PDB file of C-alpha atoms and ligand atoms in Angstrom:
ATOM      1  CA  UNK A   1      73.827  -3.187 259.837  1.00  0.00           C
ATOM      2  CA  UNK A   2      72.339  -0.453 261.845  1.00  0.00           C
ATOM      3  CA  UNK A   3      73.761   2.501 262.528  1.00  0.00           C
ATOM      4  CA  UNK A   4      75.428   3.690 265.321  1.00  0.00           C
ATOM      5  CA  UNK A   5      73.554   6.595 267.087  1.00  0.00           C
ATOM      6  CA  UNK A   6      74.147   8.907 270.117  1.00  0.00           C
ATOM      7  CA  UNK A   7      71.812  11.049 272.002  1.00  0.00           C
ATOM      8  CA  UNK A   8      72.944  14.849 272.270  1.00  0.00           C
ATOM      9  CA  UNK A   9      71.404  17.529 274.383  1.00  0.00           C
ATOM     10  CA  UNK A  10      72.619  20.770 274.087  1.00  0.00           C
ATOM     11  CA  UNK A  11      71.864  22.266 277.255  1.00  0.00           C
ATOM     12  CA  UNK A  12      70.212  25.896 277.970  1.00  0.00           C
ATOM     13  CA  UNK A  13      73.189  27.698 278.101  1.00  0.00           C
ATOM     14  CA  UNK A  14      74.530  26.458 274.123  1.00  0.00           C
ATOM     15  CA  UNK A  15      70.872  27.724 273.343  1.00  0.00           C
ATOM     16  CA  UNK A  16      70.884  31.122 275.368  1.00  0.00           C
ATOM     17  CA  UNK A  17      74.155  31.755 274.298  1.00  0.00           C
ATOM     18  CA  UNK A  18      73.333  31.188 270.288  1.00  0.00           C
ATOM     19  CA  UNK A  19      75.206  28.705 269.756  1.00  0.00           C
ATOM     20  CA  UNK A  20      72.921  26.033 268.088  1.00  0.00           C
ATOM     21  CA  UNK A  21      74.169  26.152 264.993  1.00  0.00           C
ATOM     22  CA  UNK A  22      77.791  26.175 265.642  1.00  0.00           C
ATOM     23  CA  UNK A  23      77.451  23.163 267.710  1.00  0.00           C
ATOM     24  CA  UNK A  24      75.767  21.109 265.149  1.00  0.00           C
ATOM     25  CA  UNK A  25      78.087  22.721 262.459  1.00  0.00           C
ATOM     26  CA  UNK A  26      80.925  20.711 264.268  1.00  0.00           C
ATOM     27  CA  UNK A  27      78.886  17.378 264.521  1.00  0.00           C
ATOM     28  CA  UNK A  28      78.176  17.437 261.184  1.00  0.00           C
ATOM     29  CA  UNK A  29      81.347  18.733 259.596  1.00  0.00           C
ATOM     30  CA  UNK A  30      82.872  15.759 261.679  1.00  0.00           C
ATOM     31  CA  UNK A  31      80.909  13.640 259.452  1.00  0.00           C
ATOM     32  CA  UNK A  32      77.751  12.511 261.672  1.00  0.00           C
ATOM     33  CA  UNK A  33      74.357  13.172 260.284  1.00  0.00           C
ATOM     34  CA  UNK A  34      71.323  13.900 262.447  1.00  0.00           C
ATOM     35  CA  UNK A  35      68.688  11.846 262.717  1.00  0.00           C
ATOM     36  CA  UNK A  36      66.221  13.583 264.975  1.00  0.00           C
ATOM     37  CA  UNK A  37      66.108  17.369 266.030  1.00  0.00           C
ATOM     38  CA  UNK A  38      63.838  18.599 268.651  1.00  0.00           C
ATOM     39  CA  UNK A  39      64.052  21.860 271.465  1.00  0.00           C
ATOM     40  CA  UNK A  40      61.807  21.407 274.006  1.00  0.00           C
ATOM     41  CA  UNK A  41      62.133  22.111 277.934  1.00  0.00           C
ATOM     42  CA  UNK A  42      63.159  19.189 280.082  1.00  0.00           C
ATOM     43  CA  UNK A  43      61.023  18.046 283.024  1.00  0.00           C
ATOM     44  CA  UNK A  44      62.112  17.432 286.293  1.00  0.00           C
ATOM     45  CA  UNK A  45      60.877  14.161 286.297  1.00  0.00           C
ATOM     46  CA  UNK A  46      63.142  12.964 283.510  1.00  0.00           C
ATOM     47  CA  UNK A  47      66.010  14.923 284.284  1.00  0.00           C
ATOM     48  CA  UNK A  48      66.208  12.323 287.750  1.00  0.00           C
ATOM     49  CA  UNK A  49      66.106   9.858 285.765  1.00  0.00           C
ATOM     50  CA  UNK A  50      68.872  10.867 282.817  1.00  0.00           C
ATOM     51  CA  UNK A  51      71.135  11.988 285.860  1.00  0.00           C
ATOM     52  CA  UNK A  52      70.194   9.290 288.399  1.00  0.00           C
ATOM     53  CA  UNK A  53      74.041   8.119 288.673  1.00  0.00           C
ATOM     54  CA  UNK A  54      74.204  12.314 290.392  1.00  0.00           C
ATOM     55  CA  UNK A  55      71.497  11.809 292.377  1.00  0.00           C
ATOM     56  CA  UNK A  56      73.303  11.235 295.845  1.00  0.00           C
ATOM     57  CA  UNK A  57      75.800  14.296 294.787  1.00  0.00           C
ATOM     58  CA  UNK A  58      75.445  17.550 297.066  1.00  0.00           C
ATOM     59  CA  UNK A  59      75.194  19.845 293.771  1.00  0.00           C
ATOM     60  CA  UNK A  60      72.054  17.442 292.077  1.00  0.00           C
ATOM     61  CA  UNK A  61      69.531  20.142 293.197  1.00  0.00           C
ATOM     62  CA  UNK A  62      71.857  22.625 290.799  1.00  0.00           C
ATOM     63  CA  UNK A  63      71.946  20.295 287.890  1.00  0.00           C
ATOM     64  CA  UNK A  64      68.203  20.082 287.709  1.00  0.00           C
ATOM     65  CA  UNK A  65      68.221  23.904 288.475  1.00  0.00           C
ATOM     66  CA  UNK A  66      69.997  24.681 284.951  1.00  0.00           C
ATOM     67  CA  UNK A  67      68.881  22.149 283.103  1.00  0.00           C
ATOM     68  CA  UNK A  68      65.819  23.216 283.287  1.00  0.00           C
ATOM     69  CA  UNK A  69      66.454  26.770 283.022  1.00  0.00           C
ATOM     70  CA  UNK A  70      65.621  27.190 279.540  1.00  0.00           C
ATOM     71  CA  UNK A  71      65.098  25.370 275.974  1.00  0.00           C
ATOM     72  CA  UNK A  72      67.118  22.660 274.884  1.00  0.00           C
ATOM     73  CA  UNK A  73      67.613  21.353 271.634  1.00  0.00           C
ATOM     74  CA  UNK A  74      67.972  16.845 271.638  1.00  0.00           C
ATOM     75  CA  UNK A  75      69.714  15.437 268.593  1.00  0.00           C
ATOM     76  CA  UNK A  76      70.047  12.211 267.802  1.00  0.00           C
ATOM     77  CA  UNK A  77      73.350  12.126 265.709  1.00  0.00           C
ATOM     78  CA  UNK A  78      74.341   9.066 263.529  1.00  0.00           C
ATOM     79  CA  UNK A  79      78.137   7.664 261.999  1.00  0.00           C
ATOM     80  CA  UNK A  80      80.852   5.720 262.887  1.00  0.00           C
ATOM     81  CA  UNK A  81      81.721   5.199 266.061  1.00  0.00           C
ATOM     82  CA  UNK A  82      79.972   8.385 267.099  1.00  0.00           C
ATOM     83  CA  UNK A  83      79.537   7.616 270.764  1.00  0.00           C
ATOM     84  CA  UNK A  84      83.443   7.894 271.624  1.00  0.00           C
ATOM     85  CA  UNK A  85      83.907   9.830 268.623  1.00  0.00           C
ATOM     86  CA  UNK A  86      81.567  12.768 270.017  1.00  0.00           C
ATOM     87  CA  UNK A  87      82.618  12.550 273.251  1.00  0.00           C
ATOM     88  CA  UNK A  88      86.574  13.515 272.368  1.00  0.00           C
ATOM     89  CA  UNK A  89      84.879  16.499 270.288  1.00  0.00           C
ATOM     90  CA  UNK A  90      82.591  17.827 273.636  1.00  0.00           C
ATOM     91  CA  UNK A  91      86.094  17.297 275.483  1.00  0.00           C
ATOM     92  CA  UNK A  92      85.875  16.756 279.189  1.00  0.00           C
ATOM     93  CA  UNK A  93      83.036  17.298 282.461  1.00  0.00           C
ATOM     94  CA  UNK A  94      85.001  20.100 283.746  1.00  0.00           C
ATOM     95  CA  UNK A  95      84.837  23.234 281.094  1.00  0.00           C
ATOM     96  CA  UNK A  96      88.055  24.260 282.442  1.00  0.00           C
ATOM     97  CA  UNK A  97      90.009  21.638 281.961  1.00  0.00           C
ATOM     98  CA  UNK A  98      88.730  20.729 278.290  1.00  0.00           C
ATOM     99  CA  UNK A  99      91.637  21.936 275.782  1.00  0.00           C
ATOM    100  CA  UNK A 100      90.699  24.536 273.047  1.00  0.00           C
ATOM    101  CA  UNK A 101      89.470  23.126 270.124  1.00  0.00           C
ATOM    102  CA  UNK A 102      86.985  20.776 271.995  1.00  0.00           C
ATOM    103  CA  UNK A 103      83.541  21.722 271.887  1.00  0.00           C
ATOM    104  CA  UNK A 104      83.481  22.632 276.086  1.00  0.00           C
ATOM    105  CA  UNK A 105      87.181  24.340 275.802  1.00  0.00           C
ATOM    106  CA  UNK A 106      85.957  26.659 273.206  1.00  0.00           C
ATOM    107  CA  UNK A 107      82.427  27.467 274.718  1.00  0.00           C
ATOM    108  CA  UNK A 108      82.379  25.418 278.304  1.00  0.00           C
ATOM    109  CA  UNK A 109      81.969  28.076 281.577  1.00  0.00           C
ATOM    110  CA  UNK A 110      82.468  25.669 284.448  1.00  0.00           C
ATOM    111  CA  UNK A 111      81.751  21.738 285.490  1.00  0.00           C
ATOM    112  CA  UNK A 112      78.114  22.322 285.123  1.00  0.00           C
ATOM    113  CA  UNK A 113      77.524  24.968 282.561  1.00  0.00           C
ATOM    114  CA  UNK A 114      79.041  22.714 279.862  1.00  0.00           C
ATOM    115  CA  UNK A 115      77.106  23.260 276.820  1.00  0.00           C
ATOM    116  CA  UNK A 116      76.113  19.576 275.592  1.00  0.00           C
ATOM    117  CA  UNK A 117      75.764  16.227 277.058  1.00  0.00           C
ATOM    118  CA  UNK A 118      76.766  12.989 274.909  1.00  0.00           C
ATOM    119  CA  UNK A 119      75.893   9.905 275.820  1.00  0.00           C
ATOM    120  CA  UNK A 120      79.268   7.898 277.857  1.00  0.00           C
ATOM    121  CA  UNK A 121      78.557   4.042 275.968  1.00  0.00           C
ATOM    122  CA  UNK A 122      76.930   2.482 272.931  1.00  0.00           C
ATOM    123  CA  UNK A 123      74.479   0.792 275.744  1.00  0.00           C
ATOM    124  CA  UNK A 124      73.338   4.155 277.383  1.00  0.00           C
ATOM    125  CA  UNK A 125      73.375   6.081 274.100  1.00  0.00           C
ATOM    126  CA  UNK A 126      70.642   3.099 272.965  1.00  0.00           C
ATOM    127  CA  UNK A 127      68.684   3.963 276.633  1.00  0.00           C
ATOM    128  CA  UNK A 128      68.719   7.530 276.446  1.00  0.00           C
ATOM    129  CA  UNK A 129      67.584   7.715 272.669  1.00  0.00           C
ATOM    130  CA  UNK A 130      64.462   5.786 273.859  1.00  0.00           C
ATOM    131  CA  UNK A 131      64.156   8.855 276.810  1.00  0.00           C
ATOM    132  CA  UNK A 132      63.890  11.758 274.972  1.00  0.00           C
ATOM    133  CA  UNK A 133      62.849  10.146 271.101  1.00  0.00           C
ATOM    134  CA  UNK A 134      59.607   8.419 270.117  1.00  0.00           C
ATOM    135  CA  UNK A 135      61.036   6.036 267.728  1.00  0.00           C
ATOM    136  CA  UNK A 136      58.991   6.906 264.785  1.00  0.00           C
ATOM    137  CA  UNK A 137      60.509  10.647 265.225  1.00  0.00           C
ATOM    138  CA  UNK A 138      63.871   9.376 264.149  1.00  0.00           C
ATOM    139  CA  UNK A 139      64.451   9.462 260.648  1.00  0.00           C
ATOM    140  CA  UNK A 140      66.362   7.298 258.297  1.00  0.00           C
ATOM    141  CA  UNK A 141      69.501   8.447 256.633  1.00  0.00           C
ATOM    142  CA  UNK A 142      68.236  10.898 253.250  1.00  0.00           C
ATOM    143  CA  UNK A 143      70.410  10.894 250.585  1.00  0.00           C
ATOM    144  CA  UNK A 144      72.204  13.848 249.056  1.00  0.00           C
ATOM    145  CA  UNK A 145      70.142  15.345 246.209  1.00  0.00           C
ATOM    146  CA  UNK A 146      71.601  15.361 242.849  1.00  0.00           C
ATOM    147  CA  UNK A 147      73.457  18.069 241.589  1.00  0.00           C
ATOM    148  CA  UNK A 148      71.338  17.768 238.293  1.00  0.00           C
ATOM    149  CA  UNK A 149      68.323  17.953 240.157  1.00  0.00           C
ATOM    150  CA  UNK A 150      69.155  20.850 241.794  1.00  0.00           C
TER     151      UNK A 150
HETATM  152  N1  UDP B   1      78.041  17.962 286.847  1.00  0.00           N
HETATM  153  C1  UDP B   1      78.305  18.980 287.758  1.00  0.00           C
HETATM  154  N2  UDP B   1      79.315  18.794 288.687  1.00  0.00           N
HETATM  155  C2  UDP B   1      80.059  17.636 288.719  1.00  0.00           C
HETATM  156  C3  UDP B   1      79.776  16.605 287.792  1.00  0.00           C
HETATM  157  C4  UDP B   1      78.766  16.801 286.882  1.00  0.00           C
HETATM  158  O1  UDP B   1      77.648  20.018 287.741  1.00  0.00           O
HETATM  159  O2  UDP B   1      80.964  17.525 289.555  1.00  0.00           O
HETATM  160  C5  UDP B   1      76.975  18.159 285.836  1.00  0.00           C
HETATM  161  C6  UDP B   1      77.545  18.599 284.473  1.00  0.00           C
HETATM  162  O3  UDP B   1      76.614  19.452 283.837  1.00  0.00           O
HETATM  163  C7  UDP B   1      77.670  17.278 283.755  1.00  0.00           C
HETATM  164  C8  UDP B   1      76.439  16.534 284.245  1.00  0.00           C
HETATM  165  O4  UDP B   1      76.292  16.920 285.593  1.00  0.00           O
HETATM  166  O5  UDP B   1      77.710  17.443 282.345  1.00  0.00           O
HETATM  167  C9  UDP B   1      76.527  15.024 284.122  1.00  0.00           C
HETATM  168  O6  UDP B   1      77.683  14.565 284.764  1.00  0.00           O
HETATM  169  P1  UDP B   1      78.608  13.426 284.130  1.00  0.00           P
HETATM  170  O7  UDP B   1      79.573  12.998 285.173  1.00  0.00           O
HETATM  171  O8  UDP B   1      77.753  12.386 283.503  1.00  0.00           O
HETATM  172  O9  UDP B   1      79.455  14.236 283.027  1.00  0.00           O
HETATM  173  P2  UDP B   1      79.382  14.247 281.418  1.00  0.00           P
HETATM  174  O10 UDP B   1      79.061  12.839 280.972  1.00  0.00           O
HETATM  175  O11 UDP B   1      78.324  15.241 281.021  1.00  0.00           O
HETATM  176  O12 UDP B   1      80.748  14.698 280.966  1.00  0.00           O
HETATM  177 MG1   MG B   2      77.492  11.619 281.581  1.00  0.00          MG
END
């Protein structure tokens, strides 16, 4: 059966602020693996169309402001029922109003400035994988070396 995957970004201010690594610590202490790793520097052009369901909003101009205010780093994280399983550990839009522990409560400023984005359903996770990830540039599960050959 084939795996159930979720497309991550963690936005410019998880990068500015250093906190790569403690983001992906949680994902994959949770038990997901990663599949693909990349930072690169979003366009315009396919920031409207990840965030076309904004587009109409008064603050979309913002949005694409930050997003594209720095690096980002896109992950395409594997595992059980990681769609709704990642989105209870990013917690909720609003920074604010995500309790500590979640991934936004701990690190989240506002609504916008919210660290990652997870994909909402199995059906966009599948769409926005195919945005940001060549399909050859996601990788099959490894498995865990050996202890012996180690
Ligand atoms: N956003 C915002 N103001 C809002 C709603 C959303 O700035 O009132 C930004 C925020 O960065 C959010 C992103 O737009 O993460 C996408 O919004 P969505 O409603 O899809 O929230 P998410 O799925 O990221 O929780
Ligand atoms: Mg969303």
């Amino acid at each position: 059966m084939k795996e159930e995957m979720t497309l991550l970004i963690l936005k410019p201010d998880c990068v500015a602020k250093s906190l790569t690594g403690e983001v992906l610590r949680r994902f994959e202490q949770s038990g997901f693996g990663i599949r693909a790793l990349k930072m690169t520097r979003l366009s315009p052009d396919l920031l409207n169309e990840h965030y076309a369901h904004l587009r109409d909003k008064s603050f979309f101009p913002e949005i694409i402001a930050f997003m594209t205010s720095g690096p980002v780093v896109l992950v395409a994280l594997a595992g059980e029922d990681v769609v709704a399983r990642v989105r209870d550990l990013v917690g909720p839009t609003d920074s604010r109003k995500a309790a500590k522990g979640t991934i936004r409560g701990d690190y989240g400023v506002d609504v916008m400035v919210n660290v990652v984005h997870a994909s909402d359903s199995k059906e966009n996770a599948e769409i926005e994988l195919r945005r940001f990830f060549a399909p050859e540039e996601i990788q099959e599960p490894g498995s865990p070396v050996e202890k012996s050959n180690r």
